[in-house]
Amino acid sequence: MNTFMSFLVMIFTVVNSVIGIPSTGLIFDIDTPAAVFESGDDMYTVIWTTTKKGSGYITYSYAGKDYTVTDQVSGNIRTDDTIHSVRVPKAHLDRNTYTYHSESVPFKFGYFAFKGKTVSSEPVEFGGYSDGETVRFLVLSDIHAEMGPVLEAVSHFSEKPSMIILNGDIVSSMEFKSNFVKILSYAAELTGGKIPAAYIRGNHEPRGEFAANTAQYFKTSTGGLYYTFNYGPVWAIAGDSGEDKEDSHKEYSGLVDFTQYIADETKWLNALEPDTAEGNLYRLCFVHQPYLDFYGNDWISPLSDKGIQAVISGHTHSLVLDYKEGSAPFHRIIDGGKSEEFGYIATMLTFEGENMNLRSVRADGTTAGEKAYEMNLK
């Protein structure tokens, strides 16, 4: 780099570090706070956004060592995006404190970069499972970008959840990045970045130009929007049921191929080895659509083979405590969601002994349904 260019970089960096204004004139700051997502294997993905593009990284200490984990792809730290996504081992984050950071990078050239202000969160105390604790999953589907009644319904649970399950159709389409950011913002609002969230894609979220980009941010172990996760005594499959119409439907303009995608997912499902570790008492599947026959792929048989005890779905905007369609050797539940009559129905699952106890609450605070499900199924 020549002397004049070095001087310009120095001046830009000094000014920007003081006032935090990139070349576009918009203050660089954290926009959407972080949420911690299940992403398969023994990993979390921490995702947040900034007002302008830049880099992202997380810092924490674990077992006496300080760590800095970056948002990188094949060794290159991503600087061309306002969404920042960092994959971290669960063992490092559970019951620990982390801080997330972003640095403004208005321009990155071949041999130098203009870098500006670095912004950091306050330290976040993360939860994670502790031996013997009661595990509770708050399950929310079919929000369709209307959080008001959701928050009203959730406020009526006195118990605090261990994890949030976003069970599909959190927004109604994915034309723009802003639609995806809404999902992140809801997860952050519900969890504070202090407990994990699991995102399950609905049938509305594959719709729109940005939909093809969403999987890159969750960084799942499969590369798709399906994966497995553990939380204490719970082992769960997060399934992706894709669209609710055939690929040739006019709404999709010939620009989807869920026939192949679901076939690949079903192949993965058939080959999946369930977690049989000691203490693993509950085996669940969360999938948005309840039908379990997606694009001609039967899921009842592989889910039965994995010892699944309950499948929890959304999609129908109703609460069904014992969904019946075909025969299956496991419980099938539709968890509520947006309702014209009740505003919203949210569901809490509590795991105790051999039971999974369900309680669903409407936005007005009344109980929509309660049931204890025996989980010692053969």
Short mmCIF file of C-alpha atoms in Angstrom, two decimals:
data_model
loop_
_atom_site.label_atom_id
_atom_site.label_comp_id
_atom_site.label_asym_id
_atom_site.label_seq_id
_atom_site.Cartn_x
_atom_site.Cartn_y
_atom_site.Cartn_z
CA MET A 1 0.00 0.00 0.00
CA ASN A 2 1.48 3.43 -0.88
CA THR A 3 2.07 6.17 1.68
CA PHE A 4 -0.92 8.26 0.62
CA MET A 5 -3.32 5.31 0.84
CA SER A 6 -1.90 4.35 4.23
CA PHE A 7 -2.56 7.90 5.40
CA LEU A 8 -6.18 7.76 4.18
CA VAL A 9 -6.77 4.44 5.94
CA MET A 10 -5.31 5.85 9.17
CA ILE A 11 -7.47 8.98 9.03
CA PHE A 12 -10.62 6.99 8.23
CA THR A 13 -9.96 4.51 11.03
CA VAL A 14 -9.28 7.21 13.63
CA VAL A 15 -12.35 9.25 12.73
CA ASN A 16 -14.63 6.24 12.53
CA SER A 17 -13.38 4.79 15.81
CA VAL A 18 -14.32 8.05 17.50
CA ILE A 19 -17.72 8.79 15.94
CA GLY A 20 -18.68 5.35 14.61
CA ILE A 21 -20.04 6.62 11.29
CA PRO A 22 -19.24 4.49 8.22
CA SER A 23 -19.11 6.05 4.78
CA THR A 24 -22.88 5.75 4.33
CA GLY A 25 -23.47 8.10 7.26
CA LEU A 26 -25.39 5.64 9.41
CA ILE A 27 -24.18 4.96 12.94
CA PHE A 28 -22.74 1.46 13.28
CA ASP A 29 -24.31 -0.41 16.20
CA ILE A 30 -25.91 -3.68 17.26
CA ASP A 31 -29.41 -3.74 15.80
CA THR A 32 -30.96 -7.11 16.72
CA PRO A 33 -29.56 -8.61 19.96
CA ALA A 34 -28.17 -12.13 19.87
CA ALA A 35 -30.21 -15.32 20.11
CA VAL A 36 -28.64 -18.74 20.59
CA PHE A 37 -30.01 -21.41 18.25
CA GLU A 38 -29.76 -25.17 18.29
CA SER A 39 -27.93 -26.23 15.13
CA GLY A 40 -27.29 -29.96 15.44
CA ASP A 41 -24.57 -32.13 16.91
CA ASP A 42 -23.13 -30.54 20.04
CA MET A 43 -23.15 -27.00 18.71
CA TYR A 44 -25.08 -23.75 19.08
CA THR A 45 -25.23 -20.97 16.51
CA VAL A 46 -25.31 -17.43 17.94
CA ILE A 47 -26.90 -14.91 15.56
CA TRP A 48 -27.30 -11.12 15.81
CA THR A 49 -27.46 -8.15 13.43
CA THR A 50 -25.86 -4.74 13.09
CA THR A 51 -27.06 -1.57 11.43
CA LYS A 52 -24.36 -1.78 8.76
CA LYS A 53 -22.15 -4.53 7.43
CA GLY A 54 -19.04 -5.71 9.21
CA SER A 55 -17.48 -8.65 11.02
CA GLY A 56 -18.77 -10.65 13.99
CA TYR A 57 -17.13 -12.63 16.77
CA ILE A 58 -17.81 -14.01 20.25
CA THR A 59 -15.52 -14.00 23.28
CA TYR A 60 -15.71 -16.11 26.42
CA SER A 61 -13.57 -18.08 28.84
CA TYR A 62 -13.82 -21.83 29.27
CA ALA A 63 -11.74 -24.21 31.40
CA GLY A 64 -9.23 -21.48 32.14
CA LYS A 65 -8.71 -20.44 28.50
CA ASP A 66 -9.94 -17.34 26.66
CA TYR A 67 -11.68 -17.93 23.32
CA THR A 68 -12.47 -15.73 20.33
CA VAL A 69 -14.73 -17.43 17.79
CA THR A 70 -15.36 -15.64 14.50
CA ASP A 71 -18.07 -15.62 11.87
CA GLN A 72 -15.91 -17.17 9.16
CA VAL A 73 -16.38 -19.32 6.09
CA SER A 74 -13.41 -21.38 4.92
CA GLY A 75 -11.05 -19.13 6.85
CA ASN A 76 -12.45 -15.83 5.55
CA ILE A 77 -14.14 -13.67 8.18
CA ARG A 78 -17.43 -12.47 6.73
CA THR A 79 -17.64 -8.67 6.40
CA ASP A 80 -20.26 -8.23 3.65
CA ASP A 81 -23.38 -8.69 5.78
CA THR A 82 -25.37 -7.16 8.63
CA ILE A 83 -26.27 -10.64 9.93
CA HIS A 84 -23.56 -12.29 12.02
CA SER A 85 -23.57 -16.01 12.77
CA VAL A 86 -21.06 -17.83 14.98
CA ARG A 87 -21.06 -21.56 15.76
CA VAL A 88 -19.92 -22.44 19.30
CA PRO A 89 -19.60 -25.79 21.14
CA LYS A 90 -22.45 -26.30 23.59
CA ALA A 91 -20.05 -27.36 26.31
CA HIS A 92 -18.36 -23.94 26.07
CA LEU A 93 -21.56 -21.90 26.31
CA ASP A 94 -23.75 -23.86 28.73
CA ARG A 95 -23.83 -22.20 32.18
CA ASN A 96 -21.22 -19.72 31.02
CA THR A 97 -20.99 -16.03 30.07
CA TYR A 98 -20.35 -14.78 26.53
CA THR A 99 -20.00 -11.41 24.81
CA TYR A 100 -20.62 -10.75 21.13
CA HIS A 101 -18.89 -8.09 19.06
CA SER A 102 -18.95 -6.58 15.57
CA GLU A 103 -16.50 -4.31 13.78
CA SER A 104 -17.54 -1.97 11.01
CA VAL A 105 -15.89 -2.84 7.68
CA PRO A 106 -17.25 -0.42 5.06
CA PHE A 107 -14.80 -1.63 2.39
CA LYS A 108 -12.52 -4.66 2.11
CA PHE A 109 -10.24 -4.67 -0.90
CA GLY A 110 -7.67 -7.16 -2.13
CA TYR A 111 -4.79 -5.88 0.00
CA PHE A 112 -6.29 -3.57 2.63
CA ALA A 113 -9.58 -2.69 4.31
CA PHE A 114 -11.34 0.33 5.76
CA LYS A 115 -12.30 -0.65 9.29
CA GLY A 116 -14.19 1.43 11.82
CA LYS A 117 -15.90 1.23 15.16
CA THR A 118 -16.18 -2.00 17.15
CA VAL A 119 -19.39 -2.50 19.15
CA SER A 120 -19.83 -5.05 21.93
CA SER A 121 -22.75 -6.40 23.89
CA GLU A 122 -22.92 -6.54 27.65
CA PRO A 123 -21.81 -9.97 28.95
CA VAL A 124 -24.67 -12.46 28.62
CA GLU A 125 -25.17 -15.17 31.23
CA PHE A 126 -26.32 -18.25 29.35
CA GLY A 127 -28.30 -21.10 30.92
CA GLY A 128 -28.13 -24.65 29.66
CA TYR A 129 -29.17 -27.84 31.38
CA SER A 130 -28.23 -28.56 35.00
CA ASP A 131 -28.58 -32.09 36.36
CA GLY A 132 -31.95 -32.69 37.97
CA GLU A 133 -33.66 -29.54 36.76
CA THR A 134 -37.22 -29.66 35.42
CA VAL A 135 -37.11 -29.17 31.65
CA ARG A 136 -39.72 -26.96 29.99
CA PHE A 137 -40.10 -26.19 26.28
CA LEU A 138 -42.22 -23.19 25.25
CA VAL A 139 -43.59 -24.09 21.80
CA LEU A 140 -44.79 -21.33 19.48
CA SER A 141 -45.97 -21.86 15.91
CA ASP A 142 -47.87 -19.80 13.34
CA ILE A 143 -47.01 -16.35 14.68
CA HIS A 144 -47.14 -14.84 11.18
CA ALA A 145 -45.25 -11.70 12.27
CA GLU A 146 -47.83 -10.67 14.89
CA MET A 147 -46.03 -10.81 18.23
CA GLY A 148 -48.50 -8.82 20.35
CA PRO A 149 -50.93 -11.66 21.17
CA VAL A 150 -48.01 -14.11 21.43
CA LEU A 151 -46.42 -12.07 24.22
CA GLU A 152 -49.79 -11.78 25.92
CA ALA A 153 -50.26 -15.55 25.91
CA VAL A 154 -46.68 -16.24 27.05
CA SER A 155 -47.03 -13.77 29.94
CA HIS A 156 -49.61 -16.07 31.57
CA PHE A 157 -47.11 -18.87 32.18
CA SER A 158 -45.63 -18.56 35.66
CA GLU A 159 -42.92 -21.11 34.86
CA LYS A 160 -39.80 -20.05 32.98
CA PRO A 161 -38.95 -22.15 29.91
CA SER A 162 -35.63 -23.94 29.45
CA MET A 163 -35.87 -23.51 25.69
CA ILE A 164 -38.03 -21.84 23.05
CA ILE A 165 -39.25 -23.90 20.08
CA LEU A 166 -40.23 -21.73 17.09
CA ASN A 167 -42.33 -24.34 15.34
CA GLY A 168 -42.77 -22.77 11.90
CA ASP A 169 -44.56 -19.92 10.12
CA ILE A 170 -43.02 -17.35 12.42
CA VAL A 171 -43.35 -14.95 9.47
CA SER A 172 -45.61 -15.23 6.44
CA SER A 173 -43.00 -15.04 3.69
CA MET A 174 -39.31 -14.48 3.08
CA GLU A 175 -39.10 -11.94 0.26
CA PHE A 176 -36.55 -9.80 2.05
CA LYS A 177 -33.77 -10.05 4.62
CA SER A 178 -36.02 -8.03 6.96
CA ASN A 179 -38.45 -10.98 7.11
CA PHE A 180 -35.66 -13.24 8.33
CA VAL A 181 -34.46 -10.62 10.82
CA LYS A 182 -37.95 -10.62 12.35
CA ILE A 183 -37.46 -14.29 13.26
CA LEU A 184 -34.14 -13.40 14.89
CA SER A 185 -35.69 -10.47 16.76
CA TYR A 186 -38.54 -12.60 18.11
CA ALA A 187 -36.08 -15.25 19.30
CA ALA A 188 -33.97 -12.57 20.98
CA GLU A 189 -37.02 -10.99 22.63
CA LEU A 190 -38.25 -14.32 23.97
CA THR A 191 -34.89 -15.65 25.17
CA GLY A 192 -32.72 -12.61 25.87
CA GLY A 193 -29.89 -14.70 24.47
CA LYS A 194 -29.91 -16.54 27.82
CA ILE A 195 -31.59 -19.80 26.81
CA PRO A 196 -31.49 -21.70 23.49
CA ALA A 197 -34.05 -21.51 20.71
CA ALA A 198 -34.79 -24.17 18.11
CA TYR A 199 -36.09 -22.96 14.75
CA ILE A 200 -38.27 -25.27 12.66
CA ARG A 201 -39.22 -23.96 9.22
CA GLY A 202 -42.89 -23.66 8.29
CA ASN A 203 -44.51 -23.78 4.87
CA HIS A 204 -44.69 -19.99 4.52
CA GLU A 205 -41.02 -19.36 5.15
CA PRO A 206 -39.75 -20.99 1.92
CA ARG A 207 -41.65 -18.28 -0.01
CA GLY A 208 -39.75 -15.34 -1.43
CA GLU A 209 -36.31 -14.53 -2.82
CA PHE A 210 -34.45 -14.47 0.52
CA ALA A 211 -35.70 -17.95 1.50
CA ALA A 212 -32.78 -19.63 -0.27
CA ASN A 213 -30.34 -17.79 2.00
CA THR A 214 -31.68 -18.69 5.44
CA ALA A 215 -29.89 -22.02 5.95
CA GLN A 216 -26.46 -20.39 5.67
CA TYR A 217 -27.04 -18.47 8.90
CA PHE A 218 -28.16 -21.38 11.09
CA LYS A 219 -25.06 -23.40 10.12
CA THR A 220 -26.72 -26.70 10.95
CA SER A 221 -24.86 -29.99 11.03
CA THR A 222 -26.78 -31.17 7.93
CA GLY A 223 -26.49 -28.01 5.84
CA GLY A 224 -30.30 -27.97 5.55
CA LEU A 225 -32.99 -26.72 7.90
CA TYR A 226 -33.25 -30.08 9.66
CA TYR A 227 -31.08 -31.43 12.45
CA THR A 228 -31.21 -33.10 15.87
CA PHE A 229 -30.57 -31.62 19.28
CA ASN A 230 -30.26 -32.64 22.92
CA TYR A 231 -31.34 -30.75 25.98
CA GLY A 232 -30.79 -32.65 29.22
CA PRO A 233 -32.96 -35.78 29.08
CA VAL A 234 -34.59 -34.75 25.78
CA TRP A 235 -33.40 -35.85 22.34
CA ALA A 236 -35.30 -34.25 19.48
CA ILE A 237 -35.52 -34.22 15.71
CA ALA A 238 -36.12 -30.80 14.17
CA GLY A 239 -37.77 -31.66 10.87
CA ASP A 240 -38.41 -29.52 7.81
CA SER A 241 -41.69 -30.39 6.10
CA GLY A 242 -41.16 -27.92 3.26
CA GLU A 243 -44.05 -26.47 1.31
CA ASP A 244 -47.67 -27.61 1.54
CA LYS A 245 -48.31 -27.88 -2.21
CA GLU A 246 -46.70 -29.72 -5.10
CA ASP A 247 -43.64 -28.17 -6.75
CA SER A 248 -45.66 -27.43 -9.91
CA HIS A 249 -48.16 -25.19 -8.08
CA LYS A 250 -48.54 -21.79 -9.72
CA GLU A 251 -47.66 -19.95 -6.49
CA TYR A 252 -44.06 -21.13 -6.78
CA SER A 253 -43.45 -20.09 -10.40
CA GLY A 254 -41.51 -23.30 -11.05
CA LEU A 255 -38.78 -22.14 -8.64
CA VAL A 256 -38.89 -24.79 -5.90
CA ASP A 257 -37.69 -28.37 -5.75
CA PHE A 258 -38.98 -29.79 -2.51
CA THR A 259 -39.37 -33.17 -4.16
CA GLN A 260 -35.59 -33.58 -4.07
CA TYR A 261 -35.02 -31.69 -0.82
CA ILE A 262 -37.51 -33.76 1.19
CA ALA A 263 -36.22 -36.96 -0.41
CA ASP A 264 -32.72 -36.05 0.80
CA GLU A 265 -34.05 -35.22 4.26
CA THR A 266 -35.95 -38.52 4.42
CA LYS A 267 -32.77 -40.39 3.49
CA TRP A 268 -31.02 -38.60 6.37
CA LEU A 269 -33.92 -39.44 8.69
CA ASN A 270 -33.81 -43.13 7.79
CA ALA A 271 -30.07 -43.28 8.44
CA LEU A 272 -30.25 -41.31 11.69
CA GLU A 273 -28.99 -42.96 14.86
CA PRO A 274 -31.03 -41.88 17.89
CA ASP A 275 -29.22 -40.76 21.00
CA THR A 276 -29.43 -43.68 23.41
CA ALA A 277 -27.22 -42.20 26.12
CA GLU A 278 -28.04 -43.05 29.69
CA GLY A 279 -30.54 -40.57 31.07
CA ASN A 280 -32.13 -39.90 27.70
CA LEU A 281 -35.79 -40.32 28.63
CA TYR A 282 -37.71 -38.36 26.03
CA ARG A 283 -37.55 -38.62 22.23
CA LEU A 284 -39.49 -36.01 20.28
CA CYS A 285 -39.94 -34.68 16.77
CA PHE A 286 -40.87 -31.08 16.02
CA VAL A 287 -42.11 -30.56 12.44
CA HIS A 288 -44.42 -27.80 11.24
CA GLN A 289 -46.92 -29.80 9.19
CA PRO A 290 -48.59 -32.67 11.05
CA TYR A 291 -49.32 -35.01 8.15
CA LEU A 292 -46.05 -37.04 8.17
CA ASP A 293 -46.26 -37.84 4.46
CA PHE A 294 -44.26 -35.16 2.69
CA TYR A 295 -43.88 -35.24 -1.09
CA GLY A 296 -44.64 -38.95 -1.08
CA ASN A 297 -42.16 -39.71 1.72
CA ASP A 298 -43.61 -41.60 4.69
CA TRP A 299 -42.19 -40.40 8.00
CA ILE A 300 -44.25 -42.56 10.36
CA SER A 301 -42.04 -45.61 9.84
CA PRO A 302 -38.64 -43.93 10.36
CA LEU A 303 -39.91 -41.91 13.33
CA SER A 304 -41.27 -45.12 14.86
CA ASP A 305 -37.94 -46.85 14.26
CA LYS A 306 -36.14 -44.06 16.12
CA GLY A 307 -38.37 -44.59 19.15
CA ILE A 308 -40.06 -41.20 18.86
CA GLN A 309 -42.64 -40.78 21.62
CA ALA A 310 -44.37 -37.59 20.45
CA VAL A 311 -44.55 -35.43 17.32
CA ILE A 312 -45.42 -31.76 17.92
CA SER A 313 -46.63 -29.71 14.95
CA GLY A 314 -48.38 -26.47 14.04
CA HIS A 315 -49.80 -25.37 10.68
CA THR A 316 -53.54 -25.71 11.31
CA HIS A 317 -53.83 -22.73 13.72
CA SER A 318 -55.59 -24.92 16.24
CA LEU A 319 -54.91 -26.90 19.40
CA VAL A 320 -55.33 -30.64 18.96
CA LEU A 321 -54.18 -32.73 21.91
CA ASP A 322 -54.55 -36.06 20.11
CA TYR A 323 -54.20 -35.57 16.37
CA LYS A 324 -55.38 -38.60 14.42
CA GLU A 325 -54.48 -39.27 10.81
CA GLY A 326 -53.36 -42.75 9.89
CA SER A 327 -51.80 -44.97 12.53
CA ALA A 328 -48.67 -44.14 14.50
CA PRO A 329 -47.26 -45.62 17.73
CA PHE A 330 -46.55 -42.16 19.19
CA HIS A 331 -48.48 -39.15 20.43
CA ARG A 332 -49.32 -36.48 17.86
CA ILE A 333 -50.04 -32.91 18.96
CA ILE A 334 -50.89 -29.65 17.16
CA ASP A 335 -49.67 -26.85 19.40
CA GLY A 336 -52.00 -23.88 18.75
CA GLY A 337 -50.78 -20.67 17.13
CA LYS A 338 -52.52 -17.61 15.75
CA SER A 339 -56.27 -17.74 16.24
CA GLU A 340 -58.93 -15.30 15.05
CA GLU A 341 -61.12 -16.34 17.97
CA PHE A 342 -58.52 -16.43 20.77
CA GLY A 343 -55.75 -14.17 19.50
CA TYR A 344 -53.02 -16.73 20.10
CA ILE A 345 -52.48 -20.08 21.80
CA ALA A 346 -49.04 -20.86 23.26
CA THR A 347 -48.01 -24.27 24.58
CA MET A 348 -45.65 -25.26 27.38
CA LEU A 349 -44.27 -28.80 27.58
CA THR A 350 -42.93 -29.91 30.96
CA PHE A 351 -40.96 -33.15 31.29
CA GLU A 352 -41.24 -34.91 34.63
CA GLY A 353 -40.78 -38.59 35.42
CA GLU A 354 -42.40 -40.69 32.70
CA ASN A 355 -44.75 -37.89 31.63
CA MET A 356 -44.72 -34.97 29.25
CA ASN A 357 -47.21 -32.50 30.69
CA LEU A 358 -48.81 -30.07 28.26
CA ARG A 359 -50.53 -26.79 29.09
CA SER A 360 -51.75 -24.39 26.42
CA VAL A 361 -52.82 -20.83 27.21
CA ARG A 362 -54.76 -18.26 25.20
CA ALA A 363 -53.84 -14.59 24.91
CA ASP A 364 -56.56 -13.70 27.45
CA GLY A 365 -54.98 -16.00 30.03
CA THR A 366 -57.55 -18.78 29.92
CA THR A 367 -56.38 -22.37 29.61
CA ALA A 368 -56.97 -23.82 26.15
CA GLY A 369 -55.93 -27.36 27.02
CA GLU A 370 -54.04 -29.55 29.48
CA LYS A 371 -52.89 -33.15 29.28
CA ALA A 372 -50.28 -35.53 30.66
CA TYR A 373 -48.75 -37.88 28.07
CA GLU A 374 -47.14 -41.11 29.17
CA MET A 375 -43.75 -41.35 27.53
CA ASN A 376 -42.78 -44.93 28.36
CA LEU A 377 -43.99 -46.06 24.95
CA LYS A 378 -42.64 -49.25 23.44
#
